[in-house]
Amino acid sequence: MAGLPTICQLPEIYSCVEYRVNQYSGRDDTIGFHVGSAVAPHGYIWIFPKGNSEANVGIALIRAGAGTAASPKTYLDAFMRDYLPDARIVRTVAGGIPIDGGLKQFVKGNVTLIGDAAHHANPFSGGGIMNSMEDADLYVQTLLRLINEGKTHKCHVYEQIYTKKYGWILKWQRRAQKLFYSLRDDEIDRLFASVNAAFGTADQFNEMKFYRACFLAFLKILPPVVKRNIQSRRQS
Ligand SMILES: Cc1cc2nc3c(=O)[nH]c(=O)nc-3n(C[C@H](O)[C@H](O)[C@H](O)COP(=O)(O)OP(=O)(O)OC[C@H]3O[C@@H](n4cnc5c(N)ncnc54)[C@H](O)[C@@H]3O)c2cc1C
């Protein structure tokens, strides 16, 4: 309505469905992510336990084009049947998350878009709750400064301020997304086998060690993936 170009193409959106389930019998202290072409091609399934035998089980899929693949709900239902047959669905939510790495323009006149409206969710994970809150916080700080300085006509500076602080992160997360979804199933298996090997049990978890293990595992499988991606880009 403000004349800002906010339209997102289908391959730039995670199509999501999430079930709230009860009678969940998995561990309460462990979240689960499932990837691979059989369970969630170009996407992933998550399990977030909520305590009291409840959990959120959801799927996020990048759909290349309308009608080219089964719907996220079809994959999620198959997963529920195969892995959580006893869980009972009590609520369903669905929605899309823009994952194009952010709008170029998100301020126009006295209209400023933040959060999902500005496409500021993490393009890799689709996580946008924290991003939206940080966006709001930074915008309020900027606005207060502009009010104090009597410069409220200069809201457009927020674009530069946001992009300087978060733009590069979104860009790298988008690159990581594209690279990750170009992996074959056997490469994903090798990646996680290396990461798992770097850890004994969950109580030995150390965030920096985890990132280091992921990075090293990624380096190991990277050369053939890069070669394949270059070849397919040349062919297309
Ligand atoms: C199924 C699903 C699961 C997800 N799970 C996670 C997760 O686990 N972790 C995570 O980080 N992210 C998750 N996300 C993404 C996350 O929900 C969004 O990135 C985040 O909510 C964006 O926050 P927002 O405030 O920008 O927008 P929203 O949360 O969409 O809030 C916008 C609000 O504006 C209201 N609104 C719209 N139009 C008008 C209007 N004209 N007038 C008044 N009000 C209006 C809407 O009703 C809504 O309440 C998930 C998304 C989906 C679809």
Coordinates of C-alpha atoms and ligand atoms in Angstrom, one line a residue:
M1 CA 0.0 0.0 0.0
A2 CA 2.9 2.3 0.7
G3 CA 4.3 1.5 -2.8
L4 CA 7.2 -0.6 -1.4
P5 CA 8.1 -3.6 -3.6
T6 CA 7.5 -6.5 -1.2
I7 CA 6.5 -9.3 -3.5
C8 CA 8.5 -12.5 -3.0
Q9 CA 8.8 -15.3 -5.6
L10 CA 7.9 -18.8 -4.6
P11 CA 11.5 -20.1 -4.4
E12 CA 12.2 -17.2 -1.9
I13 CA 9.6 -18.3 0.6
Y14 CA 9.6 -21.1 3.2
S15 CA 6.1 -22.6 3.1
C16 CA 5.4 -23.8 6.7
V17 CA 3.0 -26.0 8.5
E18 CA 3.2 -26.7 12.3
Y19 CA 1.3 -29.0 14.5
R20 CA 0.9 -28.7 18.2
V21 CA 0.7 -32.3 19.4
N22 CA 0.1 -34.0 22.7
Q23 CA 0.9 -37.6 23.7
Y24 CA 4.5 -36.9 22.5
S25 CA 6.8 -39.6 23.9
G26 CA 10.2 -38.1 22.8
R27 CA 12.8 -36.6 25.2
D28 CA 11.8 -33.3 26.7
D29 CA 15.4 -31.9 26.8
T30 CA 16.1 -32.5 23.1
I31 CA 15.0 -30.6 20.0
G32 CA 15.0 -32.5 16.7
F33 CA 15.8 -31.5 13.1
H34 CA 15.2 -33.8 10.2
V35 CA 16.6 -33.1 6.7
G36 CA 17.0 -35.0 3.4
S37 CA 15.1 -35.5 0.2
A38 CA 12.8 -38.2 1.7
V39 CA 11.5 -36.2 4.7
A40 CA 11.7 -32.6 3.5
P41 CA 13.3 -31.8 0.1
H42 CA 14.8 -28.2 0.2
G43 CA 13.7 -27.8 3.8
Y44 CA 13.5 -29.4 7.2
I45 CA 11.2 -30.8 9.9
W46 CA 11.6 -29.6 13.5
I47 CA 10.4 -31.1 16.8
F48 CA 10.3 -28.6 19.7
P49 CA 9.2 -30.4 22.9
K50 CA 7.1 -28.2 25.2
G51 CA 6.9 -30.3 28.3
N52 CA 3.9 -32.2 29.6
S53 CA 4.1 -34.6 26.6
E54 CA 3.4 -31.7 24.2
A55 CA 5.5 -30.6 21.3
N56 CA 5.5 -28.4 18.2
V57 CA 6.3 -30.4 15.1
G58 CA 6.6 -28.4 11.9
I59 CA 8.0 -28.3 8.4
A60 CA 9.5 -25.5 6.3
L61 CA 10.0 -26.2 2.6
I62 CA 11.2 -24.1 -0.3
R63 CA 8.9 -24.9 -3.2
A64 CA 10.6 -24.4 -6.6
G65 CA 7.3 -23.7 -8.3
A66 CA 3.6 -24.3 -7.9
G67 CA 2.7 -27.9 -8.5
T68 CA 6.3 -29.2 -8.7
A69 CA 6.4 -31.0 -5.5
A70 CA 4.1 -32.4 -2.8
S71 CA 2.8 -29.9 -0.3
P72 CA 4.6 -29.3 3.1
K73 CA 1.5 -30.8 4.8
T74 CA 1.9 -34.0 2.8
Y75 CA 5.5 -34.4 3.9
L76 CA 4.7 -33.5 7.5
D77 CA 1.8 -36.0 7.6
A78 CA 4.1 -38.7 6.3
F79 CA 6.6 -37.8 9.0
M80 CA 4.0 -38.0 11.7
R81 CA 2.9 -41.4 10.5
D82 CA 6.4 -42.8 10.3
Y83 CA 8.1 -41.2 13.4
L84 CA 5.3 -40.0 15.8
P85 CA 2.4 -42.4 15.2
D86 CA 1.1 -42.0 18.8
A87 CA 1.2 -38.2 18.9
R88 CA -2.2 -36.5 18.6
I89 CA -2.6 -33.2 16.7
V90 CA -4.5 -30.6 18.7
R91 CA -3.7 -27.4 16.6
T92 CA -2.4 -26.5 13.2
V93 CA -0.8 -23.3 12.1
A94 CA 0.6 -22.5 8.6
G95 CA 2.3 -19.6 6.9
G96 CA 5.0 -18.3 4.7
I97 CA 8.4 -16.8 5.7
P98 CA 10.2 -14.6 3.2
I99 CA 13.8 -15.8 2.9
D100 CA 15.2 -13.6 0.1
G101 CA 17.7 -12.0 2.4
G102 CA 15.8 -8.7 2.9
L103 CA 14.1 -6.0 0.8
K104 CA 16.4 -3.4 -0.8
Q105 CA 14.0 -0.7 0.2
F106 CA 12.0 -0.9 3.4
V107 CA 11.4 2.8 4.3
K108 CA 9.3 5.1 2.3
G109 CA 8.1 8.5 3.6
N110 CA 6.7 7.9 7.1
V111 CA 6.3 4.1 6.5
T112 CA 9.0 1.7 7.8
L113 CA 8.8 -2.1 7.4
I114 CA 10.5 -4.3 10.0
G115 CA 10.6 -8.1 10.7
D116 CA 8.9 -10.4 8.2
A117 CA 7.4 -7.4 6.4
A118 CA 10.9 -6.3 5.5
H119 CA 11.9 -9.9 4.7
H120 CA 14.4 -9.8 7.7
A121 CA 14.0 -13.5 8.8
N122 CA 17.1 -15.7 8.7
P123 CA 17.1 -17.1 5.1
F124 CA 18.8 -20.3 6.2
S125 CA 16.6 -21.4 9.2
G126 CA 13.5 -19.2 8.5
G127 CA 13.8 -18.1 12.2
G128 CA 12.4 -14.6 12.4
I129 CA 11.2 -14.0 15.9
M130 CA 14.5 -12.8 17.3
N131 CA 15.2 -10.9 14.1
S132 CA 11.9 -9.1 14.3
M133 CA 12.5 -8.1 17.9
E134 CA 16.0 -6.9 17.2
D135 CA 14.7 -5.0 14.2
A136 CA 12.0 -3.3 16.4
D137 CA 14.6 -2.5 19.0
L138 CA 17.0 -0.9 16.6
Y139 CA 14.2 1.0 14.9
V140 CA 12.9 2.5 18.1
Q141 CA 16.4 3.5 19.1
T142 CA 16.9 5.2 15.7
L143 CA 13.5 6.9 15.9
L144 CA 14.1 8.3 19.5
R145 CA 17.4 9.7 18.3
L146 CA 15.7 11.3 15.2
I147 CA 13.0 12.8 17.5
N148 CA 15.5 14.2 19.9
E149 CA 17.4 15.8 17.0
G150 CA 14.2 17.1 15.4
K151 CA 14.9 15.0 12.2
T152 CA 11.9 12.8 11.9
H153 CA 11.8 13.5 8.2
K154 CA 15.0 11.5 7.9
C155 CA 13.6 8.0 8.7
H156 CA 15.2 6.6 5.6
V157 CA 18.6 6.6 7.5
Y158 CA 17.2 3.4 9.2
E159 CA 17.8 1.5 6.0
Q160 CA 21.6 2.2 6.2
I161 CA 21.7 1.6 9.9
Y162 CA 19.9 -1.8 9.7
T163 CA 21.8 -2.9 6.6
K164 CA 25.2 -2.1 8.2
K165 CA 24.4 -4.0 11.4
Y166 CA 22.4 -7.0 10.0
G167 CA 22.6 -7.0 6.1
W168 CA 25.8 -8.9 5.9
I169 CA 24.5 -11.6 8.3
L170 CA 21.4 -12.1 6.1
K171 CA 23.6 -12.3 3.0
W172 CA 25.8 -15.1 4.5
Q173 CA 22.8 -17.0 5.8
R174 CA 21.3 -16.9 2.3
R175 CA 24.5 -18.2 0.9
A176 CA 24.6 -21.0 3.5
Q177 CA 21.0 -21.9 2.6
K178 CA 21.7 -22.2 -1.1
L179 CA 24.8 -24.3 -0.4
F180 CA 23.1 -26.5 2.1
Y181 CA 20.2 -27.3 -0.2
S182 CA 22.6 -28.1 -3.0
L183 CA 23.9 -31.0 -1.0
R184 CA 23.0 -34.6 -1.9
D185 CA 21.6 -36.9 0.9
D186 CA 24.9 -38.8 1.1
E187 CA 26.8 -35.5 1.6
I188 CA 24.3 -34.4 4.3
D189 CA 24.9 -37.8 6.0
R190 CA 28.7 -37.3 5.9
L191 CA 28.4 -33.8 7.2
F192 CA 26.4 -34.8 10.2
A193 CA 28.4 -37.9 10.8
S194 CA 31.5 -35.7 11.2
V195 CA 29.7 -33.2 13.4
N196 CA 28.3 -36.0 15.6
A197 CA 31.8 -37.6 15.8
A198 CA 33.1 -34.4 17.3
F199 CA 30.7 -34.8 20.3
G200 CA 30.1 -37.5 22.8
T201 CA 26.9 -36.6 24.6
A202 CA 24.6 -33.6 24.8
D203 CA 26.0 -32.6 28.2
Q204 CA 29.4 -32.2 26.6
F205 CA 28.0 -29.6 24.2
N206 CA 30.1 -26.5 23.7
E207 CA 28.8 -23.9 21.2
M208 CA 32.2 -22.8 19.8
K209 CA 33.3 -26.4 19.5
F210 CA 30.1 -27.2 17.7
Y211 CA 30.5 -24.3 15.1
R212 CA 34.1 -25.4 14.6
A213 CA 33.1 -29.0 14.0
C214 CA 30.4 -27.8 11.5
F215 CA 32.9 -25.6 9.7
L216 CA 35.5 -28.3 9.4
A217 CA 32.9 -30.9 8.4
F218 CA 31.7 -28.5 5.7
L219 CA 35.2 -27.9 4.4
K220 CA 35.6 -31.7 4.0
I221 CA 32.6 -32.1 1.7
L222 CA 32.8 -28.7 0.0
P223 CA 35.1 -29.3 -3.1
P224 CA 32.9 -31.7 -5.0
V225 CA 29.8 -29.6 -4.1
V226 CA 31.3 -26.4 -5.4
K227 CA 32.5 -28.2 -8.6
R228 CA 29.0 -29.5 -9.2
N229 CA 27.3 -26.2 -8.6
I230 CA 29.7 -24.4 -11.0
Q231 CA 28.9 -27.1 -13.7
S232 CA 25.2 -26.8 -13.2
R233 CA 25.4 -23.0 -13.4
R234 CA 27.3 -23.3 -16.7
Q235 CA 24.7 -25.7 -18.1
S236 CA 21.7 -23.5 -17.2
Ligands
LIG1 C1 4.6 -22.3 11.1 C2 5.7 -21.3 11.5 C3 6.6 -21.6 12.5 C4 7.6 -20.7 12.8 N1 8.5 -21.1 13.8 C5 9.4 -20.2 14.1 C6 10.3 -20.5 15.2 O1 10.3 -21.5 15.8 N2 11.3 -19.6 15.5 C7 11.4 -18.4 14.8 O2 12.3 -17.6 15.1 N3 10.6 -18.1 13.8 C8 9.6 -18.9 13.5 N4 8.7 -18.6 12.4 C9 8.9 -17.3 11.8 C10 8.3 -16.2 12.7 O3 7.0 -16.6 13.1 C11 8.3 -14.9 12.0 O4 9.5 -14.7 11.3 C12 8.0 -13.8 13.0 O5 6.7 -14.1 13.6 C13 7.9 -12.5 12.3 O6 7.5 -11.5 13.2 P1 6.8 -10.2 12.8 O7 6.5 -9.4 14.0 O8 7.7 -9.5 11.7 O9 5.5 -10.6 12.0 P2 4.2 -11.4 12.5 O10 4.6 -12.3 13.7 O11 3.6 -11.9 11.3 O12 3.4 -10.2 13.1 C14 2.6 -9.3 12.3 C15 1.4 -9.0 13.0 O13 0.7 -7.9 12.3 C16 -0.7 -8.2 12.3 N5 -1.2 -7.5 11.2 C17 -1.1 -7.8 9.8 N6 -1.8 -6.9 9.1 C18 -2.3 -6.0 10.0 C19 -3.1 -4.9 9.8 N7 -3.5 -4.4 8.6 N8 -3.5 -4.2 10.9 C20 -3.1 -4.6 12.1 N9 -2.4 -5.7 12.3 C21 -2.0 -6.4 11.3 C22 -0.7 -9.7 12.2 O14 -2.0 -10.2 12.6 C23 0.4 -10.2 13.1 O15 0.0 -10.3 14.4 C24 7.7 -19.5 12.1 C25 6.8 -19.2 11.1 C26 5.8 -20.1 10.7 C27 4.8 -19.8 9.6

